[in-house]
Amino acid sequence: MDRRKVLKNMSLSLGFAVSAPTMLSILNSCTSNVATWIPSFFTETEGHMITQLSDIIIPKTAIAGALDVHVPAFMDKMFNEIASESQKETMKEGATAFANTFKNVFGKDASAGSKKEFETVLATYFDVPTDQQKQISEMMNQNKSKLTGKKLNTFLIYKFLTETRRYTLYGYYTSELVGETILSYDPIPGHYEACIPVEDIGNAWSF
Amino acid sequence: MNETRILTNEIYDAIVIGSGISGGWATKELCEAGLKTLVLERGRMIKHIDDYPTMHMDPWDFDNRGEKSKRILERKSKQNRTGYTTHPASQHFFVDDIDHPYNEIKRFDWMRGYHVGGRSITWGRHCYRWSAMDFEANKKDGHGVDWPIRYTDISPWYDKIEEYIGIQGENMDLPQLPNGKYTTPFEFNCVEEHLREQIAEKFDDRIIAHARTAHITGDKVHEGRSKCQYRNRCIRGCPFGGYFSSLSSTLPAAEKTGNMVLRPNSIVHEIVYDASTKLATGVQVIDANTKEETIYSAKVIFGCASAIATASILMQSKSKRFPNGLGNDSGELGHNIMDHHLGVGAKGTAEGFDGKYFKGRKPAGIYIPRFRNIDSKTEHKDFIRGYGYQGGASRSNWSRGVAELSYGKELKEALLKPGTWSIGMGGFGECLPYHENKMTLDYNKLDAWGLPTVTFDVEFKENEKKMRKDMQEQAVAMLKAAGYKNVSGFDNKSSFFPGLGIHEMGTARMGRDPKTSVLNKHNQIHAVKNVYITDGACMTSAACQNPSLTYMALTARAVEHAVKQLKENKFKNA
């Protein structure tokens, strides 16, 4: 049985409760700030990629970040159970395109990439002027099957990055921790106040 | 299957077919009049509060944050046409399309809830009276047949229903939207109030009113229920009984009398007719679980199974006297299907209110009463009848950030704050009664109980299309006139299919003439006087208001008539 299968089986029997030391002894490529989870839809390398990226997109500050609410595990489960076949396919192709680019840039496997290196790549794709952002969004609305070569590669990388970003926001802002303790939480308001100063509430209502 | 028929010895005073919003009211009124009443519900038992499994669930409590599972989408592909009914918060209140198939010559979105309480659990709760002009519309423009009743016939019954179920709203003294018995309305938030002021200033033919919905506000006591708690989770079932449903209100009231026998899992498929008395004697039922057949007998029968199901039962009730279905002398049974057309309107964003917010999630917003074809001044050259809008304003959440490419600490913190104010409205348009909009039964495609399946051949036509254009244009015009930004109209083509309003009506219409209608002015089948049909089937026209309030009023009115007939011993069927 290969290592991935061992990990998958562990995941099935133990859920996400595998302790950090156990995980780290197996997944020696993981860095210490990575939450304990075992990818199932994603490969280990892809798991590392989305972990690093989600941590950059919603970092931990004085306020909890994406990894504190297990965004990578959430993404993995959503892609396994909810995503359409074409969404899955594009995500996988995008991850591969991203990993290849990463290797070309840094001369090493993405699975060994540092947070700094991921930040560098993400900045290349996301830190773009507003007018260029419009072009990017138009480019991403194209039909994948009509693209080839470099265009296809760019398309796929943006798909991978924007999907990762989307699921990071989704997983973070709808999580229990954020919903109950960071956003304003009021499951049974009991009464209605129609128009009050926003300072009286603070952060947005969680729902 | 006839071999296993059981004829019960007990004769009930009344049988009510269906336990939804109409059936609940029929049951309460019959039981309170002292009649021993059997309620037959085709779906499973559901108990108020106990059987609302999602009532307290937060977004993170749902598997995959409430995304619809692939299994649900496979099993409930037609129910999913609404987009919202199949959410895990409420999907258990909508049927499995594979177990409950139907056929479409033209697309018809048939949303059903098979369980005790029916769709009264998941209804939209908006309650607008029909006006005098709605009851006169068919006569005036010649579409369909004339209603056999007028506003004054139903108005005291509206009073009764409104006071009992509790409706928040405000009287606006409009001829097209009569006053009613309302409790303190939900307040407008600051942007809704702004829209109200702007429309008052810039238009002289229309107003922004409070939505009128069946939620308890104010201090009047409604037994077993309490005030709306501003959770806006009504569709899941309300543990507070904050909104009206059969489960929170009418069925408990009926049960209290000791006169109600409620039998779930009981599929009524035929009303039994006795040619010698010219009356119905009972109903034939298949047990949904055991498939055992039983005939239950009663002196009077109320058909409240919902428009399509009731018509299907009548069509299956064939006899020598009624070869084309019970009471179908006119040939109108199953015809004239109506719904409201929706999914059209406009939205925009409001600037200048960033410092304002609200507390609580009110389950209703604004209502814009009909302003077309009210009088000669408001006549529209392209279409007849009219439409109203429902809508509201709110602030966007974190999802506003999805379309960007930003990341990091600033993004995280910005999206924790309330977002842009947005405001929107969607129209509800009247659909005319067209004879050719019909349902039929397919005896070659039987369901799991050996019963014929329903085939729909229904479409919206030119008048609806032309009205729709105006619905979008006027919504855009109002939001623009009010000064909102990013105003855009929408006309969701996938919403322009009958059924999606979940206001099916007209399959056994009321009328003055037995040659052109199925029911008389008391909701009795013209030729079978002890059968009353009081659900959406009875509607002679559709107006543009949400119809449940009118079903309830007609039901209570019909029960009073039936009780009187029984007292006078008019239904000697046994």
Short mmCIF file of N, CA and C in Angstrom, two decimals, chain B residues 256-339:
data_model
loop_
_atom_site.label_atom_id
_atom_site.label_comp_id
_atom_site.label_asym_id
_atom_site.label_seq_id
_atom_site.Cartn_x
_atom_site.Cartn_y
_atom_site.Cartn_z
N LYS B 256 -58.33 20.24 19.40
CA LYS B 256 -58.84 20.61 20.73
C LYS B 256 -60.33 20.33 20.89
N THR B 257 -61.06 20.35 19.79
CA THR B 257 -62.50 20.11 19.87
C THR B 257 -62.83 18.65 20.15
N GLY B 258 -61.85 17.78 19.91
CA GLY B 258 -62.11 16.34 20.05
C GLY B 258 -62.84 15.75 18.87
N ASN B 259 -63.09 16.57 17.86
CA ASN B 259 -63.86 16.09 16.71
C ASN B 259 -63.01 15.69 15.51
N MET B 260 -61.70 15.89 15.62
CA MET B 260 -60.85 15.63 14.45
C MET B 260 -60.19 14.26 14.52
N VAL B 261 -60.28 13.55 13.41
CA VAL B 261 -59.47 12.34 13.23
C VAL B 261 -58.54 12.63 12.06
N LEU B 262 -57.25 12.61 12.31
CA LEU B 262 -56.28 12.92 11.26
C LEU B 262 -55.60 11.63 10.84
N ARG B 263 -55.68 11.35 9.54
CA ARG B 263 -55.05 10.12 9.04
C ARG B 263 -54.03 10.46 7.97
N PRO B 264 -52.75 10.44 8.33
CA PRO B 264 -51.72 10.69 7.31
C PRO B 264 -51.54 9.46 6.43
N ASN B 265 -50.66 9.54 5.46
CA ASN B 265 -50.36 8.43 4.55
C ASN B 265 -51.61 7.89 3.86
N SER B 266 -52.56 8.75 3.61
CA SER B 266 -53.84 8.33 3.04
C SER B 266 -54.07 9.03 1.70
N ILE B 267 -53.81 8.30 0.64
CA ILE B 267 -53.93 8.89 -0.70
C ILE B 267 -55.37 8.76 -1.20
N VAL B 268 -56.10 9.85 -1.18
CA VAL B 268 -57.46 9.83 -1.73
C VAL B 268 -57.32 9.87 -3.25
N HIS B 269 -57.98 8.94 -3.93
CA HIS B 269 -57.89 8.97 -5.39
C HIS B 269 -59.24 8.99 -6.06
N GLU B 270 -60.29 8.87 -5.28
CA GLU B 270 -61.61 8.89 -5.88
C GLU B 270 -62.64 9.34 -4.87
N ILE B 271 -63.59 10.11 -5.34
CA ILE B 271 -64.76 10.44 -4.53
C ILE B 271 -65.89 9.55 -5.03
N VAL B 272 -66.53 8.87 -4.10
CA VAL B 272 -67.55 7.89 -4.48
C VAL B 272 -68.90 8.59 -4.64
N TYR B 273 -69.53 8.35 -5.79
CA TYR B 273 -70.77 9.04 -6.12
C TYR B 273 -71.95 8.07 -6.13
N ASP B 274 -73.05 8.52 -5.60
CA ASP B 274 -74.26 7.69 -5.58
C ASP B 274 -75.32 8.36 -6.47
N ALA B 275 -75.59 7.73 -7.60
CA ALA B 275 -76.50 8.33 -8.58
C ALA B 275 -77.92 8.46 -8.04
N SER B 276 -78.28 7.57 -7.07
CA SER B 276 -79.65 7.61 -6.58
C SER B 276 -79.91 8.86 -5.73
N THR B 277 -78.90 9.29 -4.99
CA THR B 277 -79.09 10.50 -4.17
C THR B 277 -78.48 11.74 -4.82
N LYS B 278 -77.73 11.52 -5.88
CA LYS B 278 -77.00 12.60 -6.56
C LYS B 278 -76.01 13.28 -5.60
N LEU B 279 -75.50 12.47 -4.70
CA LEU B 279 -74.54 13.00 -3.73
C LEU B 279 -73.34 12.07 -3.65
N ALA B 280 -72.27 12.57 -3.14
CA ALA B 280 -71.11 11.73 -2.87
C ALA B 280 -71.34 11.02 -1.54
N THR B 281 -70.80 9.82 -1.43
CA THR B 281 -70.98 9.08 -0.17
C THR B 281 -69.68 8.95 0.61
N GLY B 282 -68.58 9.16 -0.03
CA GLY B 282 -67.30 9.01 0.68
C GLY B 282 -66.15 9.10 -0.27
N VAL B 283 -65.00 8.65 0.20
CA VAL B 283 -63.80 8.69 -0.63
C VAL B 283 -63.08 7.37 -0.57
N GLN B 284 -62.36 7.10 -1.63
CA GLN B 284 -61.58 5.88 -1.70
C GLN B 284 -60.11 6.24 -1.46
N VAL B 285 -59.49 5.49 -0.57
CA VAL B 285 -58.15 5.84 -0.11
C VAL B 285 -57.20 4.66 -0.28
N ILE B 286 -55.99 4.95 -0.71
CA ILE B 286 -54.92 3.96 -0.67
C ILE B 286 -53.96 4.36 0.43
N ASP B 287 -53.65 3.40 1.28
CA ASP B 287 -52.64 3.68 2.30
C ASP B 287 -51.28 3.77 1.62
N ALA B 288 -50.60 4.89 1.80
CA ALA B 288 -49.34 5.13 1.09
C ALA B 288 -48.29 4.08 1.43
N ASN B 289 -48.34 3.53 2.61
CA ASN B 289 -47.34 2.55 3.02
C ASN B 289 -47.75 1.12 2.71
N THR B 290 -48.96 0.73 3.12
CA THR B 290 -49.38 -0.67 2.96
C THR B 290 -50.08 -0.91 1.63
N LYS B 291 -50.48 0.14 0.96
CA LYS B 291 -51.24 0.10 -0.29
C LYS B 291 -52.64 -0.51 -0.13
N GLU B 292 -53.05 -0.66 1.08
CA GLU B 292 -54.38 -1.18 1.36
C GLU B 292 -55.43 -0.13 0.97
N GLU B 293 -56.54 -0.60 0.41
CA GLU B 293 -57.61 0.31 -0.02
C GLU B 293 -58.71 0.38 1.02
N THR B 294 -59.17 1.56 1.29
CA THR B 294 -60.27 1.74 2.24
C THR B 294 -61.24 2.77 1.67
N ILE B 295 -62.51 2.57 1.95
CA ILE B 295 -63.49 3.61 1.62
C ILE B 295 -63.97 4.22 2.93
N TYR B 296 -63.86 5.52 3.01
CA TYR B 296 -64.38 6.24 4.17
C TYR B 296 -65.64 6.99 3.74
N SER B 297 -66.64 6.95 4.62
CA SER B 297 -67.91 7.58 4.28
C SER B 297 -68.14 8.84 5.10
N ALA B 298 -68.81 9.79 4.49
CA ALA B 298 -69.13 11.04 5.19
C ALA B 298 -70.31 11.70 4.53
N LYS B 299 -70.92 12.63 5.28
CA LYS B 299 -72.08 13.35 4.76
C LYS B 299 -71.66 14.48 3.82
N VAL B 300 -70.49 15.03 4.09
CA VAL B 300 -70.02 16.13 3.25
C VAL B 300 -68.51 15.98 3.05
N ILE B 301 -68.05 16.39 1.88
CA ILE B 301 -66.63 16.23 1.55
C ILE B 301 -66.05 17.57 1.12
N PHE B 302 -64.91 17.89 1.69
CA PHE B 302 -64.18 19.10 1.30
C PHE B 302 -62.91 18.72 0.53
N GLY B 303 -62.82 19.18 -0.70
CA GLY B 303 -61.62 18.95 -1.50
C GLY B 303 -60.64 20.08 -1.29
N CYS B 304 -59.53 19.77 -0.61
CA CYS B 304 -58.53 20.79 -0.28
C CYS B 304 -57.13 20.23 -0.53
N ALA B 305 -57.00 19.47 -1.59
CA ALA B 305 -55.74 18.76 -1.84
C ALA B 305 -54.75 19.60 -2.63
N SER B 306 -55.12 20.78 -3.01
CA SER B 306 -54.41 21.73 -3.89
C SER B 306 -54.94 21.58 -5.31
N ALA B 307 -54.81 22.64 -6.08
CA ALA B 307 -55.52 22.73 -7.37
C ALA B 307 -55.33 21.52 -8.27
N ILE B 308 -54.10 21.12 -8.44
CA ILE B 308 -53.82 20.04 -9.39
C ILE B 308 -54.28 18.70 -8.83
N ALA B 309 -53.96 18.45 -7.56
CA ALA B 309 -54.30 17.16 -6.95
C ALA B 309 -55.81 16.99 -6.83
N THR B 310 -56.50 18.07 -6.46
CA THR B 310 -57.96 17.99 -6.35
C THR B 310 -58.58 17.68 -7.71
N ALA B 311 -58.11 18.37 -8.74
CA ALA B 311 -58.65 18.09 -10.08
C ALA B 311 -58.35 16.66 -10.48
N SER B 312 -57.17 16.18 -10.13
CA SER B 312 -56.82 14.80 -10.47
C SER B 312 -57.77 13.81 -9.79
N ILE B 313 -58.11 14.07 -8.53
CA ILE B 313 -59.04 13.19 -7.81
C ILE B 313 -60.42 13.22 -8.49
N LEU B 314 -60.88 14.42 -8.83
CA LEU B 314 -62.19 14.52 -9.49
C LEU B 314 -62.17 13.82 -10.84
N MET B 315 -61.07 13.97 -11.57
CA MET B 315 -60.98 13.33 -12.89
C MET B 315 -60.96 11.80 -12.78
N GLN B 316 -60.38 11.32 -11.69
CA GLN B 316 -60.36 9.86 -11.48
C GLN B 316 -61.70 9.33 -10.98
N SER B 317 -62.55 10.23 -10.50
CA SER B 317 -63.84 9.81 -9.93
C SER B 317 -64.86 9.66 -11.05
N LYS B 318 -64.74 8.57 -11.78
CA LYS B 318 -65.62 8.37 -12.95
C LYS B 318 -66.79 7.48 -12.59
N SER B 319 -67.91 7.78 -13.17
CA SER B 319 -69.11 6.97 -12.94
C SER B 319 -69.94 7.06 -14.21
N LYS B 320 -71.03 6.33 -14.25
CA LYS B 320 -71.89 6.38 -15.41
C LYS B 320 -72.43 7.81 -15.61
N ARG B 321 -72.79 8.40 -14.48
CA ARG B 321 -73.31 9.77 -14.54
C ARG B 321 -72.21 10.77 -14.93
N PHE B 322 -70.99 10.52 -14.43
CA PHE B 322 -69.88 11.44 -14.70
C PHE B 322 -68.72 10.71 -15.38
N PRO B 323 -68.87 10.36 -16.64
CA PRO B 323 -67.81 9.59 -17.32
C PRO B 323 -66.51 10.36 -17.46
N ASN B 324 -66.57 11.69 -17.41
CA ASN B 324 -65.36 12.50 -17.58
C ASN B 324 -64.86 13.11 -16.28
N GLY B 325 -65.26 12.51 -15.18
CA GLY B 325 -64.82 13.03 -13.90
C GLY B 325 -65.95 13.68 -13.14
N LEU B 326 -65.91 13.56 -11.83
CA LEU B 326 -66.99 14.04 -10.98
C LEU B 326 -67.23 15.54 -11.17
N GLY B 327 -68.47 15.86 -11.46
CA GLY B 327 -68.84 17.27 -11.58
C GLY B 327 -68.41 17.92 -12.87
N ASN B 328 -67.94 17.08 -13.81
CA ASN B 328 -67.37 17.67 -15.04
C ASN B 328 -68.39 17.75 -16.17
N ASP B 329 -69.57 18.25 -15.89
CA ASP B 329 -70.56 18.43 -16.95
C ASP B 329 -70.12 19.50 -17.94
N SER B 330 -69.37 20.44 -17.46
CA SER B 330 -68.97 21.58 -18.30
C SER B 330 -67.79 21.27 -19.21
N GLY B 331 -67.02 20.25 -18.87
CA GLY B 331 -65.78 20.00 -19.61
C GLY B 331 -64.66 20.94 -19.21
N GLU B 332 -64.88 21.70 -18.14
CA GLU B 332 -63.85 22.65 -17.70
C GLU B 332 -62.91 22.07 -16.64
N LEU B 333 -63.24 20.89 -16.13
CA LEU B 333 -62.39 20.30 -15.09
C LEU B 333 -60.97 20.06 -15.63
N GLY B 334 -59.99 20.55 -14.90
CA GLY B 334 -58.59 20.38 -15.32
C GLY B 334 -58.12 21.45 -16.28
N HIS B 335 -59.04 22.34 -16.69
CA HIS B 335 -58.68 23.42 -17.61
C HIS B 335 -58.45 24.73 -16.85
N ASN B 336 -58.10 25.76 -17.61
CA ASN B 336 -57.97 27.12 -17.07
C ASN B 336 -56.91 27.23 -15.97
N ILE B 337 -55.87 26.42 -16.08
CA ILE B 337 -54.81 26.46 -15.05
C ILE B 337 -54.12 27.82 -15.10
N MET B 338 -53.98 28.40 -13.91
CA MET B 338 -53.31 29.70 -13.79
C MET B 338 -52.24 29.62 -12.72
N ASP B 339 -51.30 30.55 -12.81
CA ASP B 339 -50.29 30.75 -11.77
C ASP B 339 -49.91 32.23 -11.88
#
